Coordinates of C-alpha atoms and ligand atoms in Angstrom, one line a residue:
X1 CA 45.1 -19.6 260.8
X2 CA 42.2 -17.3 260.6
X3 CA 38.8 -18.8 261.2
X4 CA 37.5 -17.8 257.9
X5 CA 40.6 -19.5 256.2
X6 CA 39.9 -22.7 258.0
X7 CA 36.5 -22.8 256.8
X8 CA 37.8 -22.2 253.3
X9 CA 40.3 -24.8 253.5
X10 CA 37.6 -27.4 254.5
X11 CA 35.7 -26.2 251.4
X12 CA 38.6 -26.5 249.2
X13 CA 39.6 -30.0 250.4
X14 CA 36.0 -31.0 249.9
X15 CA 36.3 -30.6 246.2
X16 CA 36.1 -34.2 244.8
X17 CA 39.3 -34.9 242.8
X18 CA 37.1 -35.6 239.7
X19 CA 36.4 -31.9 239.4
X20 CA 40.0 -30.9 239.2
X21 CA 41.6 -30.4 235.8
X22 CA 42.5 -33.6 234.1
X23 CA 44.0 -32.0 231.0
X24 CA 47.6 -32.4 232.3
X25 CA 47.1 -36.0 232.2
X26 CA 48.6 -36.3 235.7
X27 CA 46.3 -36.4 238.6
X28 CA 49.3 -36.0 241.0
X29 CA 50.0 -32.4 239.6
X30 CA 46.3 -31.7 240.8
X31 CA 47.0 -33.2 244.1
X32 CA 50.2 -31.1 244.4
X33 CA 48.4 -28.1 243.6
X34 CA 45.9 -28.8 246.5
X35 CA 48.6 -29.5 249.1
X36 CA 50.2 -26.3 248.1
X37 CA 47.2 -24.3 248.4
X38 CA 46.4 -25.8 251.8
X39 CA 50.0 -25.1 252.9
X40 CA 49.6 -21.4 252.1
X41 CA 46.3 -21.1 254.0
X42 CA 48.1 -22.5 256.9
X43 CA 50.2 -20.7 259.6
X44 CA 53.3 -19.6 257.6
X45 CA 55.8 -17.0 258.2
X46 CA 54.4 -14.7 255.7
X47 CA 52.9 -12.3 257.9
X48 CA 56.1 -12.0 260.1
X49 CA 58.0 -11.5 256.9
X50 CA 55.7 -8.5 256.0
X51 CA 56.2 -7.0 259.3
X52 CA 60.0 -7.5 259.3
X53 CA 60.1 -5.7 255.8
X54 CA 58.0 -2.8 256.5
X55 CA 58.4 -2.0 260.3
X56 CA 61.9 -3.5 260.5
X57 CA 63.4 -2.2 257.4
X58 CA 60.9 0.5 256.2
X59 CA 60.6 2.5 253.1
X60 CA 63.1 1.4 250.5
X61 CA 63.6 3.4 247.4
X62 CA 66.0 2.0 245.0
X63 CA 69.6 3.6 245.7
X64 CA 68.9 3.8 249.5
X65 CA 70.5 1.9 252.2
X66 CA 67.2 0.5 253.3
X67 CA 66.8 -0.8 249.8
X68 CA 70.1 -2.8 250.0
X69 CA 69.0 -4.1 253.4
X70 CA 65.8 -5.2 252.0
X71 CA 67.3 -7.1 249.1
X72 CA 70.0 -8.7 251.5
X73 CA 67.0 -9.8 253.8
X74 CA 65.0 -11.3 250.9
X75 CA 68.0 -13.3 249.8
X76 CA 68.3 -14.7 253.2
X77 CA 64.7 -15.4 253.5
X78 CA 64.8 -17.5 250.3
X79 CA 67.9 -19.3 251.4
X80 CA 66.4 -19.9 254.9
X81 CA 63.5 -21.6 253.1
X82 CA 65.9 -23.9 251.1
X83 CA 65.3 -22.0 248.0
X84 CA 68.2 -21.3 245.6
X85 CA 68.4 -17.4 245.2
X86 CA 70.8 -14.9 243.6
X87 CA 71.2 -11.1 243.4
X88 CA 71.2 -10.1 239.7
X89 CA 72.6 -6.8 238.7
X90 CA 70.8 -4.3 236.4
X91 CA 71.5 -0.6 235.3
X92 CA 69.5 2.2 237.0
X93 CA 69.5 5.1 234.7
X94 CA 70.1 7.7 237.6
X95 CA 69.8 8.1 241.4
X96 CA 66.9 10.2 242.9
X97 CA 66.4 10.2 246.6
X98 CA 64.7 13.0 248.7
X99 CA 66.7 14.0 251.8
X100 CA 64.2 16.6 253.2
X101 CA 61.4 19.0 251.9
X102 CA 59.8 22.0 253.5
X103 CA 58.0 24.9 252.4
X104 CA 56.6 28.2 253.8
X105 CA 53.6 30.3 252.4
X106 CA 53.7 34.1 252.9
X107 CA 51.6 37.1 252.1
X108 CA 50.6 40.5 253.6
X109 CA 50.2 39.8 257.4
X110 CA 50.2 36.0 256.8
X111 CA 52.8 33.2 256.9
X112 CA 52.5 29.4 257.6
X113 CA 54.6 26.4 257.1
X114 CA 53.1 23.7 254.8
X115 CA 54.3 20.1 254.8
X116 CA 55.5 19.2 251.3
X117 CA 56.9 16.0 249.5
X118 CA 59.2 16.3 246.4
X119 CA 57.7 14.5 243.5
X120 CA 60.2 11.9 242.3
X121 CA 62.4 13.2 239.6
X122 CA 62.0 16.7 241.0
X123 CA 65.1 19.0 241.0
X124 CA 66.4 20.3 244.2
X125 CA 66.3 24.0 245.1
X126 CA 69.1 26.1 246.3
X127 CA 70.1 25.3 249.9
X128 CA 68.5 28.4 251.3
X129 CA 65.3 27.7 249.3
X130 CA 63.6 28.9 246.2
X131 CA 61.2 31.8 246.7
X132 CA 58.6 32.8 243.9
X133 CA 55.0 33.8 243.7
X134 CA 52.5 31.1 244.3
X135 CA 49.5 31.5 241.8
X136 CA 46.2 29.6 241.5
X137 CA 46.4 27.5 238.4
X138 CA 43.0 25.8 239.1
X139 CA 42.9 22.3 238.0
X140 CA 45.7 22.9 235.5
X141 CA 43.6 22.9 232.4
X142 CA 44.3 24.8 229.2
X143 CA 41.7 27.3 230.1
X144 CA 43.1 27.6 233.6
X145 CA 46.6 28.5 232.2
X146 CA 45.0 30.9 229.6
X147 CA 43.3 32.7 232.4
X148 CA 46.7 33.0 234.3
X149 CA 48.5 34.3 231.3
X150 CA 51.8 35.8 232.0
X151 CA 51.5 35.5 235.8
X152 CA 52.4 31.7 235.5
X153 CA 55.9 32.8 234.2
X154 CA 58.5 32.4 237.0
X155 CA 55.9 31.4 239.7
X156 CA 55.1 28.2 241.5
X157 CA 51.7 27.1 240.0
X158 CA 49.3 25.7 242.6
X159 CA 47.1 22.8 241.2
X160 CA 43.8 21.9 242.9
X161 CA 42.9 18.3 243.0
X162 CA 39.9 16.1 243.8
X163 CA 40.3 13.8 246.8
X164 CA 41.5 10.4 245.7
X165 CA 39.2 7.9 247.1
X166 CA 39.7 4.7 244.8
X167 CA 41.8 3.2 242.1
X168 CA 39.8 4.8 239.5
X169 CA 40.9 8.2 241.0
X170 CA 44.4 7.0 240.9
X171 CA 44.3 6.1 237.2
X172 CA 42.6 9.5 236.5
X173 CA 45.5 11.2 238.4
X174 CA 48.0 9.3 236.2
X175 CA 46.2 10.2 233.0
X176 CA 45.8 14.1 233.7
X177 CA 49.3 14.6 235.4
X178 CA 51.3 14.6 232.3
X179 CA 49.1 17.1 230.7
X180 CA 49.1 19.4 233.7
X181 CA 52.9 19.3 234.1
X182 CA 53.4 19.9 230.3
X183 CA 51.3 22.9 230.4
X184 CA 53.1 24.3 233.4
X185 CA 56.5 24.0 231.8
X186 CA 55.0 25.5 228.6
X187 CA 53.8 28.5 230.6
X188 CA 57.2 29.2 232.0
X189 CA 56.4 28.2 235.6
X190 CA 59.3 28.1 238.0
X191 CA 57.9 25.0 239.6
X192 CA 54.7 23.2 240.3
X193 CA 52.7 22.5 243.5
X194 CA 50.0 19.9 243.6
X195 CA 47.4 20.1 246.5
X196 CA 47.8 16.4 247.8
X197 CA 44.7 14.4 246.7
X198 CA 45.1 12.2 249.7
X199 CA 42.6 12.6 252.6
X200 CA 43.7 13.5 256.1
X201 CA 46.5 15.7 255.1
X202 CA 48.5 12.8 254.0
X203 CA 51.6 13.3 251.6
X204 CA 52.3 11.0 248.8
X205 CA 54.8 10.8 246.0
X206 CA 53.5 10.9 242.4
X207 CA 56.3 10.6 239.8
X208 CA 57.1 13.8 237.9
X209 CA 55.8 12.9 234.5
X210 CA 58.9 14.1 232.5
X211 CA 60.8 11.4 234.4
X212 CA 64.5 11.6 234.5
X213 CA 64.3 14.5 232.0
X214 CA 62.6 16.8 234.4
X215 CA 64.3 20.2 235.1
X216 CA 61.8 21.8 237.5
X217 CA 61.1 21.7 241.4
X218 CA 57.7 19.9 241.7
X219 CA 56.1 19.0 244.9
X220 CA 53.0 17.8 246.7
X221 CA 51.5 20.0 249.5
X222 CA 49.4 18.8 252.4
X223 CA 45.8 19.2 251.4
X224 CA 44.7 21.6 254.1
X225 CA 47.6 24.0 253.7
X226 CA 47.1 24.0 249.8
X227 CA 43.3 24.7 250.3
X228 CA 44.2 27.6 252.7
X229 CA 46.6 29.2 250.1
X230 CA 44.0 28.9 247.4
X231 CA 41.4 30.6 249.6
X232 CA 43.6 33.4 250.3
X233 CA 44.6 33.8 246.5
X234 CA 41.0 33.7 245.6
X235 CA 40.3 36.5 248.2
X236 CA 42.9 38.6 246.5
X237 CA 45.8 38.2 248.8
X238 CA 49.1 37.8 246.8
X239 CA 51.4 34.9 248.1
X240 CA 54.9 33.7 247.7
X241 CA 56.2 30.2 248.4
X242 CA 59.6 29.5 249.8
X243 CA 60.3 25.7 249.2
X244 CA 63.6 24.0 250.2
X245 CA 64.0 20.5 248.4
X246 CA 67.1 18.7 249.4
X247 CA 67.6 16.0 246.7
X248 CA 70.3 13.3 246.5
X249 CA 70.8 12.7 242.7
X250 CA 73.4 11.0 240.7
X251 CA 74.3 9.3 237.5
X252 CA 73.6 5.7 236.4
X253 CA 74.5 3.0 238.9
X254 CA 74.1 -0.8 239.3
X255 CA 71.3 -2.1 241.5
X256 CA 70.0 -5.7 242.0
X257 CA 66.9 -7.8 241.7
X258 CA 66.8 -11.0 243.9
X259 CA 65.6 -14.1 241.9
X260 CA 64.6 -17.2 243.8
X261 CA 64.5 -20.4 241.6
X262 CA 62.9 -24.0 241.8
X263 CA 64.2 -26.1 239.0
X264 CA 61.8 -27.8 236.8
X265 CA 61.8 -31.7 236.8
X266 CA 60.9 -32.5 233.2
X267 CA 61.0 -29.2 231.3
X268 CA 63.7 -27.2 233.2
X269 CA 64.5 -25.0 230.3
X270 CA 61.0 -23.5 230.3
X271 CA 60.5 -20.7 232.8
X272 CA 57.6 -19.4 234.7
X273 CA 58.0 -16.1 236.6
X274 CA 56.0 -14.9 239.6
X275 CA 57.2 -11.4 240.7
X276 CA 56.6 -8.3 242.9
X277 CA 58.7 -5.4 243.4
X278 CA 60.6 -5.2 246.7
X279 CA 61.6 -1.4 246.3
X280 CA 59.1 1.3 247.4
X281 CA 58.8 4.9 248.2
X282 CA 59.7 6.0 251.5
X283 CA 57.1 8.2 253.0
X284 CA 55.3 5.1 254.4
X285 CA 56.9 1.7 254.7
X286 CA 55.6 0.2 251.4
X287 CA 53.2 -2.4 252.9
X288 CA 50.5 -2.5 250.2
X289 CA 52.9 -1.2 247.6
X290 CA 54.3 -3.8 247.5
X291 CA 55.8 -5.4 250.6
X292 CA 52.6 -7.6 251.0
X293 CA 53.0 -9.3 247.6
X294 CA 56.7 -9.8 248.1
X295 CA 56.1 -11.5 251.4
X296 CA 53.5 -13.6 249.3
X297 CA 56.0 -14.6 246.5
X298 CA 58.7 -15.6 249.2
X299 CA 56.1 -17.9 251.0
X300 CA 54.9 -19.5 247.9
X301 CA 58.5 -20.6 247.3
X302 CA 59.0 -21.6 250.8
X303 CA 55.9 -23.9 250.9
X304 CA 56.8 -25.4 247.4
X305 CA 60.2 -26.3 248.9
X306 CA 58.9 -27.4 252.3
X307 CA 56.6 -29.9 250.5
X308 CA 59.2 -31.1 248.3
X309 CA 57.0 -30.4 245.2
X310 CA 58.7 -30.6 241.8
X311 CA 57.2 -28.4 239.1
X312 CA 57.6 -29.6 235.6
X313 CA 58.9 -26.2 234.4
X314 CA 61.5 -24.0 236.4
X315 CA 59.7 -21.3 238.7
X316 CA 61.6 -18.1 239.2
X317 CA 60.4 -16.1 242.2
X318 CA 61.3 -12.5 241.2
X319 CA 61.6 -9.5 243.7
X320 CA 62.2 -6.6 241.2
X321 CA 63.9 -3.4 242.2
X322 CA 63.8 0.1 240.4
X323 CA 60.0 -0.5 239.6
X324 CA 58.8 2.7 241.0
X325 CA 61.1 4.6 238.4
X326 CA 59.2 2.8 235.6
X327 CA 60.0 -0.9 236.0
X328 CA 63.9 -0.9 235.5
X329 CA 64.5 -4.2 237.3
X330 CA 62.2 -6.3 235.3
X331 CA 63.5 -4.5 232.1
X332 CA 67.0 -5.3 233.2
X333 CA 66.0 -9.0 233.7
X334 CA 64.6 -9.3 230.1
X335 CA 67.9 -7.8 228.8
X336 CA 70.0 -10.1 231.0
X337 CA 67.9 -13.2 230.0
X338 CA 67.4 -12.3 226.4
X339 CA 68.6 -15.6 225.2
X340 CA 66.0 -17.3 227.3
X341 CA 63.0 -15.2 226.5
X342 CA 61.5 -17.6 223.9
X343 CA 61.6 -20.2 226.7
X344 CA 59.6 -18.0 229.2
X345 CA 56.3 -19.5 229.3
X346 CA 54.6 -16.9 231.5
X347 CA 55.4 -13.9 233.6
X348 CA 53.1 -12.8 236.4
X349 CA 53.1 -9.6 238.6
X350 CA 51.2 -8.9 241.6
X351 CA 51.1 -5.2 242.6
X352 CA 47.7 -4.0 243.7
X353 CA 48.0 -4.3 247.6
X354 CA 45.8 -6.8 249.5
X355 CA 42.5 -6.5 247.9
X356 CA 40.9 -9.9 246.8
X357 CA 42.2 -11.3 243.5
X358 CA 39.3 -11.1 241.1
X359 CA 41.1 -12.6 238.1
X360 CA 43.9 -11.6 235.9
X361 CA 44.8 -9.1 233.0
X362 CA 45.9 -11.5 230.3
X363 CA 48.0 -8.9 228.3
X364 CA 46.0 -9.2 224.9
X365 CA 46.4 -13.0 224.8
X366 CA 43.1 -14.4 225.0
X367 CA 44.3 -18.1 225.1
X368 CA 45.7 -17.5 228.6
X369 CA 42.2 -17.7 229.8
X370 CA 41.9 -21.3 229.3
X371 CA 45.1 -22.2 231.1
X372 CA 44.0 -19.9 234.1
X373 CA 40.7 -21.6 234.3
X374 CA 42.4 -24.9 234.6
X375 CA 45.2 -23.6 236.9
X376 CA 42.6 -21.9 239.3
X377 CA 40.4 -25.0 239.7
X378 CA 41.9 -25.9 243.1
X379 CA 41.0 -22.5 244.4
X380 CA 37.5 -22.2 242.9
X381 CA 36.0 -21.6 246.1
X382 CA 38.0 -18.2 246.4
X383 CA 36.4 -17.1 243.1
X384 CA 34.6 -16.3 240.9
X385 CA 37.5 -15.2 238.7
X386 CA 37.0 -12.8 235.8
X387 CA 39.9 -12.3 233.4
X388 CA 40.3 -9.3 231.3
X389 CA 42.2 -9.7 228.0
X390 CA 43.7 -6.3 227.8
X391 CA 47.4 -5.2 227.8
X392 CA 48.1 -3.2 230.9
X393 CA 51.0 -0.9 231.8
X394 CA 51.9 0.1 235.3
X395 CA 54.1 -2.7 236.8
X396 CA 56.7 -5.4 236.0
X397 CA 54.8 -7.2 233.3
X398 CA 55.6 -4.4 231.0
X399 CA 58.8 -5.5 229.5
X400 CA 57.8 -9.1 229.1
X401 CA 54.6 -8.1 227.4
X402 CA 56.7 -5.8 225.0
X403 CA 59.0 -8.7 224.5
X404 CA 56.1 -10.9 223.4
X405 CA 56.1 -13.1 226.5
X406 CA 52.8 -14.3 227.9
X407 CA 52.3 -12.2 230.9
X408 CA 49.6 -11.7 233.7
X409 CA 48.9 -9.0 236.3
X410 CA 46.6 -9.9 239.1
X411 CA 43.6 -7.9 239.1
X412 CA 42.4 -7.1 242.5
X413 CA 39.6 -5.3 244.3
X414 CA 41.0 -1.8 244.9
X415 CA 40.1 -1.9 248.7
X416 CA 42.3 0.7 250.3
X417 CA 45.0 0.6 247.6
X418 CA 44.4 4.1 246.0
X419 CA 44.3 6.5 249.0
X420 CA 47.4 4.9 250.5
X421 CA 49.3 4.6 247.1
X422 CA 52.9 6.0 247.7
X423 CA 51.6 7.7 250.7
X424 CA 52.8 8.3 254.3
X425 CA 50.0 5.9 255.3
X426 CA 51.1 2.8 253.3
X427 CA 52.0 1.0 256.5
X428 CA 51.8 -2.5 258.0
X429 CA 48.4 -1.8 259.5
X430 CA 46.8 -1.1 256.3
X431 CA 47.4 -4.6 254.8
X432 CA 44.3 -6.9 254.8
X433 CA 46.3 -10.0 256.3
X434 CA 43.5 -12.5 256.0
X435 CA 42.9 -11.5 252.4
X436 CA 46.7 -11.7 251.7
X437 CA 46.6 -15.3 252.8
X438 CA 43.8 -16.2 250.4
X439 CA 45.5 -14.3 247.6
X440 CA 48.7 -16.3 248.3
X441 CA 46.6 -19.6 247.6
X442 CA 45.3 -18.0 244.3
X443 CA 48.6 -16.8 243.2
X444 CA 50.3 -20.2 244.1
X445 CA 47.5 -22.1 242.0
X446 CA 48.1 -19.8 239.1
X447 CA 51.9 -20.2 239.3
X448 CA 51.8 -24.0 239.9
X449 CA 49.3 -24.4 236.9
X450 CA 51.5 -22.7 234.4
X451 CA 54.4 -24.6 235.8
X452 CA 52.8 -28.0 235.4
X453 CA 49.8 -28.0 232.9
X454 CA 50.2 -29.0 229.3
X455 CA 50.0 -25.6 227.3
X456 CA 51.1 -24.0 224.1
X457 CA 51.7 -20.3 224.6
X458 CA 54.5 -19.3 222.0
X459 CA 56.2 -16.0 222.4
X460 CA 54.7 -13.2 220.1
X461 CA 56.7 -12.0 217.2
X462 CA 57.6 -8.2 216.9
X463 CA 54.8 -8.0 214.3
X464 CA 52.3 -9.3 216.9
X465 CA 53.5 -6.9 219.6
X466 CA 53.4 -4.1 217.1
X467 CA 49.8 -4.8 216.3
X468 CA 48.8 -5.0 219.9
X469 CA 50.3 -1.5 220.5
X470 CA 48.3 -0.1 217.3
X471 CA 45.1 -1.8 218.2
X472 CA 44.7 -1.1 221.8
X473 CA 44.9 1.9 224.2
X474 CA 48.6 0.9 225.0
X475 CA 50.2 4.2 223.5
X476 CA 48.3 6.4 226.1
X477 CA 49.2 4.1 229.0
X478 CA 53.0 4.0 227.8
X479 CA 52.9 7.8 227.8
X480 CA 51.4 8.0 231.2
X481 CA 54.3 5.9 232.6
X482 CA 56.9 7.5 230.5
X483 CA 58.0 4.5 228.5
X484 CA 56.6 5.3 225.1
X485 CA 59.7 7.2 223.9
X486 CA 61.9 4.3 224.7
X487 CA 59.6 2.0 222.7
X488 CA 59.7 4.2 219.7
X489 CA 63.4 4.5 220.0
X490 CA 63.7 0.6 219.9
X491 CA 65.4 0.6 223.5
X492 CA 62.6 -1.3 225.0
X493 CA 60.6 -4.2 223.6
X494 CA 61.0 -6.4 220.5
X495 CA 62.5 -4.5 217.7
X496 CA 60.3 -4.2 214.5
Ligands
ZN1 ZN1 53.8 -1.0 243.1

């Protein structure tokens, strides 16, 4: 145990029982929560699990061999811990994996190779590459495309970006990308090239916003090479780009989530879900996104089993798959378990790396705050916690939220999450192992609270979900993650 964690443990155990929540009417439940928290702050296999998953298995995009290995590994880790677990199938709409990507920039008297990564959902190029003029499309604004005029037609448009330093920058990138790509397609571009926004010439994958419907080659180019190309273009040197994107694509197929389960003792039909997605992109090894939180979910199940604790409600420990292609595994779960959705008391997602948990997004249900305050009492020393009652799109709470199920997303200090997001640099060494341990204690307390406390959180009706969509900024968020059309079409979410 880290020195700081030991001090914290002392602090936590020093909290007198009288200050713990009494509303459950069951002091032993509070005692159980404290024992669970203490166990998670101790020397558990969690860090070793994260290392096995990242260094040992590596990047694990859905549909890859590494992905299958990761899910077999996770199933075994639950079972080794004495936790019942199963693989549950769901449908992936299509296959997309990059085999390789390379590019060369050429002009009069100049030629240089540029490292590139295909954007997920990019089309492949012909095997000998696609050569087209490379043109300066500025920041990809309406004015930039207007200035380019007919020169965008049949060309690779090169988009200049700001360096991405934090989570705000990441949200900005998500918001702008859809517009930038739509304008490129409208201008008749042959393809699109983003200057990588990541420091240190790091490459990353940012989903092409048309999703599976995309019909263009799109890629990210290392920052310095893109900057050199832009300087040459701005100095009047015409350039071409030859890009060779080798993509493995295919039709719909079956993939699997892994669901661990600890049955409830007195209310076994009521279900609390704690989840994190086990799939990742593959430039790095998916430590921050989202191996760390998967190791945490497994460890929480392991410690509950090891201590022999019995929650009142059933807890499901979900390791989702297909998340990076817009939350397919958790969507599939809500379809498979449709008959049980009324009895899902709460579904939580952890997906912002290893920064400190500062509170939770309560998904447009203010009444969740009271339960959280009671649940988090055993870890008050790790706070303060501030909950934000806004609906949030971007991870596996989405389909639960659209099904009217109370849902939480852990809000975390952004720490180093933004610059390493989907990037070559998302590696074990970037995880804050001490904070991950503290987060495990917080997540365990939240989960245990919802699984044991007296609460009344009925599922929302279709009308209530519809009202949330109309009265918040959800539509824009849904469009950014390419899930709005499916909602309108009635494919995802409660039907109105
Ligand atoms: Zn993620």
